[in-house]
GROMACS .gro file of C-alpha atoms in nm:
model
  334
    1MET     CA    1   0.000   0.000   0.000
    2VAL     CA    2   0.129   0.347  -0.092
    3LEU     CA    3   0.093   0.578   0.209
    4HIS     CA    4  -0.022   0.939   0.188
    5TYR     CA    5  -0.013   1.256   0.395
    6VAL     CA    6  -0.322   1.482   0.417
    7PRO     CA    7  -0.239   1.842   0.517
    8ILE     CA    8  -0.544   2.048   0.619
    9VAL     CA    9  -0.490   2.406   0.508
   10ARG     CA   10  -0.665   2.743   0.541
   11HIS     CA   11  -0.543   2.982   0.276
   12GLY     CA   12  -0.308   3.255   0.393
   13PHE     CA   13   0.018   3.425   0.300
   14ASN     CA   14   0.238   3.177   0.488
   15GLU     CA   15   0.047   2.872   0.372
   16ILE     CA   16   0.063   2.966   0.006
   17GLN     CA   17   0.437   3.035   0.033
   18VAL     CA   18   0.504   2.691   0.182
   19PHE     CA   19   0.300   2.502  -0.077
   20GLU     CA   20   0.451   2.692  -0.368
   21ASP     CA   21   0.794   2.597  -0.234
   22PHE     CA   22   0.723   2.226  -0.264
   23ASP     CA   23   0.852   2.155  -0.610
   24ASP     CA   24   1.033   1.831  -0.691
   25SER     CA   25   1.346   1.942  -0.503
   26LEU     CA   26   1.162   1.946  -0.169
   27LEU     CA   27   0.955   1.630  -0.205
   28GLY     CA   28   1.215   1.404  -0.046
   29ASN     CA   29   1.157   1.033  -0.103
   30VAL     CA   30   0.790   1.053  -0.202
   31SER     CA   31   0.608   1.127  -0.525
   32PRO     CA   32   0.377   1.426  -0.567
   33ASN     CA   33   0.069   1.203  -0.561
   34GLN     CA   34   0.136   1.102  -0.199
   35VAL     CA   35   0.022   1.441  -0.071
   36MET     CA   36  -0.355   1.507  -0.066
   37PRO     CA   37  -0.446   1.851   0.071
   38VAL     CA   38  -0.779   1.943   0.225
   39ILE     CA   39  -0.850   2.315   0.173
   40GLU     CA   40  -1.091   2.459   0.429
   41ILE     CA   41  -1.272   2.757   0.274
   42ILE     CA   42  -1.287   3.041   0.527
   43ASP     CA   43  -1.333   3.321   0.271
   44GLU     CA   44  -1.490   3.296  -0.072
   45ASP     CA   45  -1.180   3.463  -0.217
   46ASP     CA   46  -0.995   3.142  -0.129
   47PHE     CA   47  -1.129   2.990  -0.451
   48ASN     CA   48  -0.912   3.236  -0.647
   49HIS     CA   49  -0.596   3.087  -0.496
   50LEU     CA   50  -0.653   2.713  -0.524
   51ASP     CA   51  -0.404   2.668  -0.808
   52SER     CA   52  -0.124   2.759  -0.569
   53TYR     CA   53  -0.201   2.442  -0.373
   54ARG     CA   54  -0.184   2.217  -0.680
   55GLU     CA   55   0.188   2.149  -0.656
   56PHE     CA   56   0.092   1.788  -0.583
   57GLU     CA   57  -0.069   1.552  -0.831
   58ARG     CA   58  -0.373   1.436  -0.635
   59ASP     CA   59  -0.705   1.621  -0.653
   60LEU     CA   60  -0.772   1.888  -0.395
   61MET     CA   61  -1.035   1.815  -0.134
   62ILE     CA   62  -1.249   2.124  -0.066
   63ASP     CA   63  -1.434   2.164   0.264
   64LEU     CA   64  -1.675   2.424   0.399
   65PRO     CA   65  -1.579   2.393   0.770
   66ARG     CA   66  -1.917   2.451   0.933
   67TYR     CA   67  -1.785   2.298   1.253
   68LEU     CA   68  -1.603   2.629   1.317
   69VAL     CA   69  -1.930   2.822   1.362
   70PRO     CA   70  -2.052   2.694   1.702
   71ARG     CA   71  -1.716   2.728   1.882
   72ASN     CA   72  -1.531   3.054   1.953
   73ASN     CA   73  -1.242   3.110   1.708
   74LYS     CA   74  -1.122   3.380   1.471
   75HIS     CA   75  -1.284   3.218   1.163
   76GLN     CA   76  -1.627   3.175   1.325
   77ASP     CA   77  -1.801   3.479   1.174
   78ASP     CA   78  -1.640   3.443   0.831
   79VAL     CA   79  -1.755   3.084   0.787
   80ASP     CA   80  -2.101   3.170   0.920
   81THR     CA   81  -2.125   3.443   0.654
   82ILE     CA   82  -2.036   3.197   0.377
   83VAL     CA   83  -2.296   2.948   0.498
   84SER     CA   84  -2.565   3.219   0.505
   85ASN     CA   85  -2.486   3.319   0.144
   86TYR     CA   86  -2.618   2.990   0.005
   87SER     CA   87  -2.952   2.818   0.016
   88SER     CA   88  -2.778   2.494   0.126
   89VAL     CA   89  -2.435   2.341   0.169
   90ALA     CA   90  -2.496   2.137  -0.146
   91ASP     CA   91  -2.564   2.463  -0.332
   92PHE     CA   92  -2.230   2.601  -0.207
   93TYR     CA   93  -2.047   2.306  -0.361
   94ARG     CA   94  -2.240   2.305  -0.688
   95GLN     CA   95  -2.167   2.674  -0.745
   96ASN     CA   96  -1.798   2.665  -0.654
   97VAL     CA   97  -1.644   2.318  -0.693
   98ASP     CA   98  -1.620   2.139  -1.025
   99ASN     CA   99  -1.561   1.770  -1.085
  100ASP     CA  100  -1.183   1.816  -1.102
  101ASP     CA  101  -1.177   1.855  -0.723
  102VAL     CA  102  -1.334   1.654  -0.441
  103PRO     CA  103  -1.603   1.809  -0.219
  104VAL     CA  104  -1.579   1.714   0.147
  105VAL     CA  105  -1.901   1.599   0.310
  106SER     CA  106  -1.872   1.725   0.666
  107GLY     CA  107  -2.096   1.867   0.937
  108ASP     CA  108  -2.108   1.975   1.299
  109ALA     CA  109  -1.848   1.849   1.544
  110GLU     CA  110  -2.011   1.941   1.874
  111PRO     CA  111  -2.129   1.644   2.083
  112PRO     CA  112  -2.350   1.457   2.057
  113ILE     CA  113  -2.272   1.433   1.686
  114ASP     CA  114  -2.561   1.342   1.455
  115TYR     CA  115  -2.400   1.146   1.171
  116SER     CA  116  -2.723   1.131   0.973
  117GLN     CA  117  -2.640   1.487   0.859
  118LEU     CA  118  -2.352   1.339   0.657
  119THR     CA  119  -2.578   1.087   0.485
  120SER     CA  120  -2.822   1.363   0.390
  121LEU     CA  121  -2.550   1.581   0.234
  122TYR     CA  122  -2.389   1.282   0.064
  123ASN     CA  123  -2.720   1.193  -0.101
  124GLN     CA  124  -2.756   1.549  -0.228
  125LEU     CA  125  -2.412   1.549  -0.390
  126GLU     CA  126  -2.338   1.196  -0.508
  127ASN     CA  127  -2.496   1.240  -0.851
  128ASP     CA  128  -2.305   1.565  -0.912
  129TYR     CA  129  -1.952   1.440  -0.839
  130ASP     CA  130  -1.758   1.130  -0.937
  131ARG     CA  131  -1.586   1.125  -0.599
  132LEU     CA  132  -1.665   1.260  -0.253
  133ALA     CA  133  -1.466   1.271   0.070
  134ILE     CA  134  -1.655   1.194   0.390
  135ARG     CA  135  -1.515   1.368   0.699
  136ILE     CA  136  -1.636   1.184   1.006
  137PHE     CA  137  -1.570   1.377   1.327
  138VAL     CA  138  -1.488   1.153   1.621
  139GLY     CA  139  -1.508   1.250   1.988
  140LEU     CA  140  -1.352   1.108   2.302
  141ARG     CA  141  -1.659   0.915   2.412
  142GLN     CA  142  -1.753   0.581   2.260
  143PHE     CA  143  -2.021   0.585   1.992
  144ASP     CA  144  -2.365   0.510   2.129
  145HIS     CA  145  -2.592   0.262   1.950
  146GLN     CA  146  -2.769   0.532   1.747
  147GLN     CA  147  -2.443   0.691   1.629
  148GLU     CA  148  -2.298   0.357   1.525
  149GLN     CA  149  -2.614   0.278   1.327
  150GLN     CA  150  -2.597   0.619   1.159
  151ILE     CA  151  -2.238   0.547   1.052
  152ARG     CA  152  -2.342   0.203   0.924
  153ASP     CA  153  -2.613   0.367   0.715
  154LEU     CA  154  -2.363   0.621   0.580
  155VAL     CA  155  -2.082   0.385   0.481
  156SER     CA  156  -2.324   0.139   0.321
  157GLN     CA  157  -2.389   0.401   0.052
  158LEU     CA  158  -2.028   0.493  -0.024
  159ARG     CA  159  -1.876   0.419  -0.363
  160ASP     CA  160  -1.538   0.248  -0.397
  161ASP     CA  161  -1.371   0.569  -0.516
  162ASP     CA  162  -1.497   0.782  -0.228
  163LEU     CA  163  -1.255   0.886   0.047
  164VAL     CA  164  -1.306   0.861   0.423
  165LEU     CA  165  -1.145   1.106   0.666
  166ILE     CA  166  -1.169   1.006   1.033
  167ASP     CA  167  -1.109   1.334   1.216
  168LEU     CA  168  -1.042   1.334   1.592
  169VAL     CA  169  -1.188   1.660   1.720
  170ASP     CA  170  -1.046   1.680   2.073
  171THR     CA  171  -0.756   1.440   2.101
  172ALA     CA  172  -0.646   1.364   2.456
  173GLY     CA  173  -0.429   1.067   2.372
  174PHE     CA  174  -0.545   0.722   2.279
  175ASP     CA  175  -0.620   0.621   2.634
  176SER     CA  176  -0.972   0.752   2.555
  177ASP     CA  177  -1.234   0.593   2.329
  178ALA     CA  178  -1.119   0.796   2.028
  179TYR     CA  179  -0.908   0.516   1.881
  180ARG     CA  180  -1.182   0.257   1.945
  181ASN     CA  181  -1.425   0.479   1.755
  182ALA     CA  182  -1.178   0.493   1.465
  183GLU     CA  183  -1.151   0.112   1.475
  184THR     CA  184  -1.530   0.087   1.457
  185ILE     CA  185  -1.545   0.302   1.144
  186VAL     CA  186  -1.261   0.118   0.970
  187GLY     CA  187  -1.427  -0.215   1.049
  188LEU     CA  188  -1.743  -0.102   0.868
  189LEU     CA  189  -1.569   0.016   0.552
  190ASP     CA  190  -1.510  -0.177   0.233
  191SER     CA  191  -1.231  -0.067  -0.004
  192GLN     CA  192  -1.236   0.313   0.033
  193GLU     CA  193  -0.914   0.507   0.087
  194THR     CA  194  -0.919   0.604   0.454
  195TYR     CA  195  -0.715   0.850   0.659
  196ILE     CA  196  -0.697   0.941   1.025
  197LEU     CA  197  -0.674   1.314   1.091
  198ASN     CA  198  -0.554   1.515   1.389
  199ALA     CA  199  -0.443   1.229   1.610
  200PHE     CA  200  -0.221   1.488   1.774
  201LYS     CA  201  -0.223   1.528   2.153
  202TYR     CA  202  -0.137   1.887   2.240
  203ASP     CA  203  -0.017   1.881   2.601
  204GLU     CA  204   0.319   1.847   2.771
  205SER     CA  205   0.433   1.584   2.520
  206ASN     CA  206   0.267   1.723   2.202
  207HIS     CA  207   0.261   1.368   2.071
  208ASN     CA  208   0.163   1.280   1.713
  209TYR     CA  209  -0.025   0.948   1.712
  210GLY     CA  210  -0.121   0.980   1.344
  211PRO     CA  211   0.153   0.763   1.191
  212VAL     CA  212   0.125   0.470   1.434
  213ALA     CA  213  -0.256   0.488   1.436
  214ALA     CA  214  -0.267   0.472   1.055
  215LYS     CA  215  -0.028   0.177   1.058
  216GLU     CA  216  -0.222  -0.013   1.325
  217LEU     CA  217  -0.554   0.053   1.151
  218ASP     CA  218  -0.397  -0.055   0.817
  219ILE     CA  219  -0.533   0.250   0.635
  220SER     CA  220  -0.392   0.478   0.367
  221GLY     CA  221  -0.223   0.744   0.581
  222PHE     CA  222  -0.272   1.032   0.821
  223GLY     CA  223  -0.318   1.408   0.820
  224ASP     CA  224  -0.334   1.717   1.038
  225PHE     CA  225  -0.332   2.097   1.040
  226VAL     CA  226   0.046   2.105   0.977
  227ILE     CA  227   0.109   2.203   1.341
  228ASN     CA  228  -0.150   2.482   1.329
  229GLN     CA  229  -0.454   2.512   1.554
  230ARG     CA  230  -0.799   2.385   1.467
  231PHE     CA  231  -0.968   2.665   1.663
  232PRO     CA  232  -0.725   2.962   1.645
  233GLN     CA  233  -0.794   3.274   1.850
  234GLU     CA  234  -0.731   3.637   1.762
  235MET     CA  235  -0.395   3.759   1.892
  236ASN     CA  236  -0.407   4.134   1.955
  237PHE     CA  237  -0.091   4.148   2.162
  238ARG     CA  238   0.265   4.022   2.147
  239PRO     CA  239   0.328   3.755   2.410
  240PRO     CA  240   0.631   3.812   2.635
  241THR     CA  241   0.788   3.481   2.529
  242GLN     CA  242   0.839   3.391   2.163
  243TYR     CA  243   0.822   3.020   2.077
  244ILE     CA  244   0.969   2.818   1.794
  245ARG     CA  245   0.804   2.478   1.747
  246MET     CA  246   0.974   2.197   1.558
  247PHE     CA  247   0.861   1.838   1.502
  248ASN     CA  248   1.093   1.547   1.583
  249THR     CA  249   1.005   1.233   1.387
  250ASP     CA  250   1.224   1.013   1.610
  251THR     CA  251   1.004   1.083   1.914
  252MET     CA  252   0.687   1.179   1.720
  253GLU     CA  253   0.667   1.489   1.937
  254LEU     CA  254   0.650   1.863   1.881
  255GLU     CA  255   0.930   2.039   2.066
  256ASN     CA  256   0.886   2.396   2.198
  257PHE     CA  257   1.175   2.638   2.234
  258GLY     CA  258   1.102   2.973   2.401
  259GLY     CA  259   1.288   3.294   2.465
  260ASP     CA  260   1.268   3.672   2.487
  261GLY     CA  261   1.262   3.723   2.112
  262TYR     CA  262   1.307   3.472   1.832
  263ASP     CA  263   1.686   3.505   1.841
  264ASN     CA  264   1.688   3.375   2.201
  265ALA     CA  265   1.436   3.103   2.119
  266TYR     CA  266   1.656   3.002   1.827
  267ASN     CA  267   1.966   2.986   2.050
  268GLN     CA  268   1.779   2.759   2.291
  269MET     CA  269   1.681   2.536   2.000
  270ARG     CA  270   2.039   2.514   1.871
  271ASN     CA  271   2.178   2.450   2.220
  272SER     CA  272   1.926   2.167   2.264
  273ASN     CA  273   2.016   2.012   1.927
  274GLY     CA  274   1.663   2.089   1.811
  275LEU     CA  275   1.774   2.211   1.469
  276ASP     CA  276   1.978   2.032   1.205
  277PRO     CA  277   2.071   2.293   0.942
  278ASP     CA  278   2.120   2.014   0.688
  279HIS     CA  279   1.775   1.861   0.742
  280CYS     CA  280   1.579   2.058   0.484
  281GLU     CA  281   1.566   2.388   0.299
  282TYR     CA  282   1.364   2.545   0.580
  283CYS     CA  283   1.622   2.451   0.842
  284ARG     CA  284   1.894   2.599   0.622
  285GLN     CA  285   1.699   2.923   0.594
  286ALA     CA  286   1.647   2.933   0.970
  287ASP     CA  287   2.015   2.878   1.035
  288SER     CA  288   2.118   3.156   0.800
  289ASP     CA  289   1.936   3.431   0.993
  290PRO     CA  290   1.743   3.349   1.314
  291ASN     CA  291   1.612   3.704   1.360
  292TRP     CA  292   1.314   3.671   1.130
  293GLY     CA  293   0.964   3.742   1.267
  294PRO     CA  294   0.663   3.521   1.342
  295ASN     CA  295   0.558   3.476   0.977
  296PHE     CA  296   0.898   3.340   0.885
  297TRP     CA  297   0.901   3.098   1.179
  298LYS     CA  298   0.551   2.980   1.095
  299ARG     CA  299   0.670   2.894   0.743
  300VAL     CA  300   0.977   2.717   0.885
  301ARG     CA  301   0.759   2.520   1.127
  302MET     CA  302   0.515   2.413   0.855
  303GLY     CA  303   0.777   2.350   0.587
  304HIS     CA  304   1.004   2.156   0.822
  305TYR     CA  305   0.713   1.940   0.938
  306ILE     CA  306   0.595   1.859   0.585
  307SER     CA  307   0.954   1.784   0.484
  308GLU     CA  308   0.993   1.556   0.786
  309VAL     CA  309   0.672   1.369   0.705
  310LEU     CA  310   0.752   1.327   0.335
  311ASP     CA  311   1.120   1.247   0.368
  312GLU     CA  312   1.117   1.031   0.681
  313THR     CA  313   0.785   0.953   0.848
  314LEU     CA  314   0.607   0.791   0.552
  315ASP     CA  315   0.915   0.582   0.482
  316ARG     CA  316   0.938   0.470   0.846
  317MET     CA  317   0.569   0.376   0.841
  318GLU     CA  318   0.638   0.138   0.553
  319SER     CA  319   0.966  -0.009   0.676
  320GLN     CA  320   0.932  -0.034   1.055
  321THR     CA  321   0.706  -0.219   1.295
  322SER     CA  322   0.462  -0.014   1.501
  323PRO     CA  323   0.664  -0.045   1.826
  324ASN     CA  324   0.979   0.075   1.648
  325LEU     CA  325   0.792   0.352   1.471
  326ASP     CA  326   0.639   0.494   1.791
  327SER     CA  327   0.670   0.288   2.108
  328HIS     CA  328   0.479   0.540   2.321
  329GLY     CA  329   0.188   0.565   2.079
  330TYR     CA  330   0.180   0.191   2.023
  331ASP     CA  331   0.161   0.123   2.397
  332GLU     CA  332  -0.132   0.362   2.439
  333ILE     CA  333  -0.323   0.212   2.148
  334ASN     CA  334  -0.273  -0.141   2.274
   0.00000   0.00000   0.00000
């Protein structure tokens, strides 16, 4: 099985810069068709910039992230405005997404989740598109009988070419029922490409369970927000401590380096062996001048992470056993 990475992206200056950078020289050991972006539309102008995310050979998946509306975040009002501009979600897709891309069938993520909403939207769109992606939000509590039946009803209608995205909304490690819920969904599926998204525990360890979870579930790969937040807040002030965050594929953890200014944070990272200037183009840029501002370090963080996933993580997923890939994550799952 060829493994894939699914970055979830909201269009912005830094995001477009990173994706335009990923020509053949930055793809590492993988081919362009092993990267399958999901673009969350948070402004209707985003449709004018989709070509910048087509550096990879797979179709783009396009999502209207309605789940952002009920919960406080900086995109809440913008997405709500888009939703209100159309008579239905199906109408939004029909007017904006052609058959060259893949609409994402998604819904609310607040518990208790009603999965019948996905079946309804799927039925409205299946005759308009050759392929759909179904984004199934999964919470920390085990599915109840009604939810499991709703998922059974949904997956029984899927076509072989449809995609399934199992998205963990509030990951608190796999000592919860989140992984069991993912197992339930995978057990109901037939031959559809399936991915686990956002199996990332943001706490003291900042552990990424995505690779080992995908391997244990025997599915097509994993994805995430490229070390960005699902529910970002407005920042109207400069925090006293500046942080640089870098992913370490050996430990599957996100490492934080802080200081009074990015130059001090950078020095802490170098002193802790948290940066290898020869790792990727982004690390080389960071090493050449550490005094760049937050936009630069966001691009380094994203670009370094994608480079790490493409050049090392996907290869390790294919060549190593689960305990060798991620002993901590494997122990929690089992």
